[in-house]
Short mmCIF file of C-alpha atoms in Angstrom, two decimals:
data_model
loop_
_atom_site.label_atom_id
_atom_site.label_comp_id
_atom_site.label_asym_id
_atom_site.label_seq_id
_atom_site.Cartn_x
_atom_site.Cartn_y
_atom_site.Cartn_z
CA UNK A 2 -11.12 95.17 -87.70
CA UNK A 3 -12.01 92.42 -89.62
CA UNK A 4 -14.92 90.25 -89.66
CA UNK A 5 -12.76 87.30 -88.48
CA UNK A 6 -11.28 89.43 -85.93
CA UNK A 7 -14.67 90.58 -84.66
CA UNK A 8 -15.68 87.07 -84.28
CA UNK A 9 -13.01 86.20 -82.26
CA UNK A 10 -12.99 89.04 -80.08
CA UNK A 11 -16.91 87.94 -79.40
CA UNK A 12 -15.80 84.86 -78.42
CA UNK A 13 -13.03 85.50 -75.53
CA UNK A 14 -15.18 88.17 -74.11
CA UNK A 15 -17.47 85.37 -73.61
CA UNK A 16 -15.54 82.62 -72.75
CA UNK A 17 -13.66 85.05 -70.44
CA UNK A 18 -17.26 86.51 -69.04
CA UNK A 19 -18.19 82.90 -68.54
CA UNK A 20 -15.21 81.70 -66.71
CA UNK A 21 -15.26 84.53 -64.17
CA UNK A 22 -19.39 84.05 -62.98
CA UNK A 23 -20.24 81.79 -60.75
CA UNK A 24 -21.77 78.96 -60.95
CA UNK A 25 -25.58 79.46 -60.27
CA UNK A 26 -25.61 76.03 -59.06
CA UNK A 27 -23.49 75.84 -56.09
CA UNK A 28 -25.30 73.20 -54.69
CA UNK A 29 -24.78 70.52 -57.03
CA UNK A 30 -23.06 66.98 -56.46
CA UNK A 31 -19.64 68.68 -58.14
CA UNK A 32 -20.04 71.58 -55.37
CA UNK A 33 -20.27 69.39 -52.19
CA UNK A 34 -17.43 66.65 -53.64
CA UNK A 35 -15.17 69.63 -54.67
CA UNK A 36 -15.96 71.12 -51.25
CA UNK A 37 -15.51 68.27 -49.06
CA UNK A 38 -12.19 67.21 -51.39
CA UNK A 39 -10.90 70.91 -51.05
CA UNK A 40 -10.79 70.53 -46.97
CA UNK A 41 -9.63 66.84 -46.98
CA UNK A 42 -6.48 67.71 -49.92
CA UNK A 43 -5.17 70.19 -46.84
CA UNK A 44 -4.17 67.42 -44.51
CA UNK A 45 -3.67 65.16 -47.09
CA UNK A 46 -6.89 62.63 -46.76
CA UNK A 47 -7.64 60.97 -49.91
CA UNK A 48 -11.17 62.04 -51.81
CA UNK A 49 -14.44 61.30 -51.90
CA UNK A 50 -16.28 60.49 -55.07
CA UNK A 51 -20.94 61.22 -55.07
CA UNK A 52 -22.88 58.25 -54.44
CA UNK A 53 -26.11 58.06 -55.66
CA UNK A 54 -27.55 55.80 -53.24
CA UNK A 55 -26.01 57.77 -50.49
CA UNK A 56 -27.82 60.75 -52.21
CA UNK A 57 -30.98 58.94 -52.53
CA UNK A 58 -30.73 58.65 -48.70
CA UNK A 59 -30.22 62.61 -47.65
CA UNK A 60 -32.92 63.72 -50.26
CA UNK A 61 -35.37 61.42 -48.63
CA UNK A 62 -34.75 62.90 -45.28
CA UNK A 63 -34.32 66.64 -46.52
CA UNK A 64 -37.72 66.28 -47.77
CA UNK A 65 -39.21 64.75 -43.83
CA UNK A 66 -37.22 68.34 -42.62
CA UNK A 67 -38.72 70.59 -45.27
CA UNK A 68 -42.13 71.33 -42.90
CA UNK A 69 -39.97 72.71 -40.04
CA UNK A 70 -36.52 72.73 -40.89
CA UNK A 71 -35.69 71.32 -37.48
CA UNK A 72 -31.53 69.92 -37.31
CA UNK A 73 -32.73 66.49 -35.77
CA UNK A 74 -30.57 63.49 -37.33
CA UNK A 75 -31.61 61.04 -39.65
CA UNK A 76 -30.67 57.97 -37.25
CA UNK A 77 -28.29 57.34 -40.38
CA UNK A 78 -25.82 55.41 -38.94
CA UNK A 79 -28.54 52.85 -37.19
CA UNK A 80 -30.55 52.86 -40.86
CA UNK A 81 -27.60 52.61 -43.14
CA UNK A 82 -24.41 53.02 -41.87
CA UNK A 83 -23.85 56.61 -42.98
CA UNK A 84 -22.46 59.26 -41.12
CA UNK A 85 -24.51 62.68 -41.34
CA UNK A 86 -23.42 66.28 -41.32
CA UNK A 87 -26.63 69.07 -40.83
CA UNK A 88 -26.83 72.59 -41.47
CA UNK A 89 -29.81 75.26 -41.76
CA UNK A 90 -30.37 78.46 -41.83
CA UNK A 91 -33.15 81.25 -42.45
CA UNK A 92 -33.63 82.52 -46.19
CA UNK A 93 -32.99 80.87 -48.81
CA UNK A 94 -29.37 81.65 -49.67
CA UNK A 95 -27.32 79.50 -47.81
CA UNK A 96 -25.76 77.16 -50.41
CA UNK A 97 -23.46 73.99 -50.50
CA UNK A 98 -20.55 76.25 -49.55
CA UNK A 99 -22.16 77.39 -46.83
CA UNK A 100 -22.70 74.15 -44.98
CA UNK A 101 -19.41 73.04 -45.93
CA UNK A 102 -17.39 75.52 -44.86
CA UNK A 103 -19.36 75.95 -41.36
CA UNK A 104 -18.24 72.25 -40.57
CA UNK A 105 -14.50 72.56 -41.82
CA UNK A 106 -14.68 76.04 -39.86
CA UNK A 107 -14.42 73.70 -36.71
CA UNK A 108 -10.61 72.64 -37.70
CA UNK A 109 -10.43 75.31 -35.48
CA UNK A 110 -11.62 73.57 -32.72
CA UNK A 111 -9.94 70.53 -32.90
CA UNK A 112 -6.83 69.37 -31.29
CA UNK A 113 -4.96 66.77 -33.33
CA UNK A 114 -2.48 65.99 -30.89
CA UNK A 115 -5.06 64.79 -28.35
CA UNK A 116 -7.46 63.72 -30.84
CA UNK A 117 -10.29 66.14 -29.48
CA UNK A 118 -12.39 68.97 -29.77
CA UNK A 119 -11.53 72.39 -27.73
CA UNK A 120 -14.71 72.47 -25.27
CA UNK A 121 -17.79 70.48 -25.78
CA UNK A 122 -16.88 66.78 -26.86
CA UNK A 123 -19.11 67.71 -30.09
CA UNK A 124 -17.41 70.61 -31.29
CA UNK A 125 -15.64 69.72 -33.88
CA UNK A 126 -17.44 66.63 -34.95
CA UNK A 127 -18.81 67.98 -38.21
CA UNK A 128 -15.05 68.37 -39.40
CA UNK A 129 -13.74 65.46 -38.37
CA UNK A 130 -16.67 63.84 -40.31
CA UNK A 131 -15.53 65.39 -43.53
CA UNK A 132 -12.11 64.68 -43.03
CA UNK A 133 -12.74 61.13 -41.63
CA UNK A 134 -10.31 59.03 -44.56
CA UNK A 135 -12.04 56.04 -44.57
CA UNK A 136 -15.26 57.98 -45.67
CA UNK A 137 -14.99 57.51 -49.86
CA UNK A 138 -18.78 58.27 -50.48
CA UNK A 139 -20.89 61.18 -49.87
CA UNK A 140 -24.45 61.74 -50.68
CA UNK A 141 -26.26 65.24 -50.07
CA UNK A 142 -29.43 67.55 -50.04
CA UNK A 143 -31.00 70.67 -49.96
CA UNK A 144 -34.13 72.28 -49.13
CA UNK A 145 -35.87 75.19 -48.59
CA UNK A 146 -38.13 74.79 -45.84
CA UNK A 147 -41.63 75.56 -45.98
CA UNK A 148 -42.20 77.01 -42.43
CA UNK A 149 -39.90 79.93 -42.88
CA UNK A 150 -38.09 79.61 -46.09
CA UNK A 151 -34.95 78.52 -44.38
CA UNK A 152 -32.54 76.09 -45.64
CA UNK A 153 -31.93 72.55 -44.52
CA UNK A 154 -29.31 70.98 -46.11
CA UNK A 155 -27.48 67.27 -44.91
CA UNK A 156 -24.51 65.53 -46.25
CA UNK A 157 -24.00 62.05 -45.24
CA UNK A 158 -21.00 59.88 -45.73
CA UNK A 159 -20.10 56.09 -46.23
CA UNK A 160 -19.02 54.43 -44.98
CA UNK A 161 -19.74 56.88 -41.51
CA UNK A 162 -16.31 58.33 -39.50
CA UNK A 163 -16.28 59.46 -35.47
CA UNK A 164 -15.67 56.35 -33.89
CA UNK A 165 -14.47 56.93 -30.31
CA UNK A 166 -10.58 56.65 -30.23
CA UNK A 167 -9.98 57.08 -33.35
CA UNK A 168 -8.28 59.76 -35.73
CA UNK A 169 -10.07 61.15 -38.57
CA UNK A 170 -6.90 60.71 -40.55
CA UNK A 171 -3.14 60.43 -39.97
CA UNK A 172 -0.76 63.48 -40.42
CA UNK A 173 2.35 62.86 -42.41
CA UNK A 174 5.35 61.98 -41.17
CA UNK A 175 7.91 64.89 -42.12
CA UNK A 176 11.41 63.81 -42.53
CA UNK A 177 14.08 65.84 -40.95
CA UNK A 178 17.90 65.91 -42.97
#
C-alpha cells in the first residue's frame, strides 16, 4: 500500500467513524428545529426556523425551574405570546429527543376528525402544539435540576397554537381519478 493510499484509507475510516456517532449535542437549537420539523413534514405543516428571542425566553425560565424541577408553566402566552411545551425527568439523560418525541407520542391520542384528544381534553395538547402551522418560531432550554439532578427542559413557540376550535393544521386534500 502506498503512502497515498494509506492516507486515504485514514481518512474514510474517519469520515465514515464520524458520520455514524452521534451527535454529543442532542440538545442543541439544530436538534429541537430538526425534531419539531421531522413531526410537522409527516402531515405536511410547514417548518419552523430557532428564534433567539424566543430562546432567550425558555432559558430564562429553565433557569427559575432548575431549584426544583417542578413542570409549572411559564404564563408564556399572558407574558409574550408564546405557546410552551414542558418535559422533565430524573437523571440527567433525557435529551432534546426525549421531550420531543414524548409530545409527538400523543398523535396517538388525537382525533383529527373531531379535532380532539382521546380522554382528558389535555391529552394531546403538547402535539398539537408542535404541529400547530401557524407556529414558525421556536425557542428552547435545558437544565439539569439541582434538587435531584433531573432534567427540565421547555420549548416554546411563536407565535403560540391551541386555540379552542381550531385545527393544528389542515390535512391534504387527496384527489381521487
Amino acid at each position: 500500500m502506498t503512502s497515498a493510499t494509506a492516507v486515504a484509507a485514514v481518512v474514510l475510516l474517519v469520515i465514515l467513524s464520524t458520520a455514524a456517532t452521534p451527535s454529543l449535542a442532542q440538545n442543541s437549537p439544530q436538534d429541537f428545529v430538526g425534531l419539531h420539523n421531522a413531526a410537522r413534514a409527516v402531515e405536511g405543516v410547514g417548518e419552523v426556523v430557532w428564534d433567539d428571542a424566543v430562546a432567550a425566553y425558555a432559558e430564562s425560565y429553565a433557569a427559575t425551574r432548575r431549584g426544583d424541577c417542578q413542570l409549572i408553566h411559564s404564563g408564556s402566552f399572558e407574558a409574550a405570546g408564546y405557546g410552551e411545551n414542558l418535559f422533565g425527568g430524573g437523571g440527567d439523560g433525557w435529551s432534546a429527543a426525549d421531550a420531543v418525541n414524548m409530545w409527538v407520542g400523543e398523535k396517538d391520542v388525537y382525533d383529527y376528525d373531531s379535532n380532539s384528544c382521546i380522554g382528558s381534553w389535555d391529552s394531546c395538547v403538547h402535539y398539537t402544539q408542535v404541529m400547530w402551522s401557524r407556529t414558525t418560531a421556536i425557542g428552547c432550554a435545558r437544565v439539569v435540576c439541582d434538587n435531584d439532578g433531573g432534567v427540565f427542559i421547555t420549548c416554546n413557540y411563536n407565535p403560540s397554537g391551541n386555540f379552542q376550535g381550531e385545527r393544528p393544521f389542515e390535512r391534504g386534500l387527496t384527489l381521487s381519478a
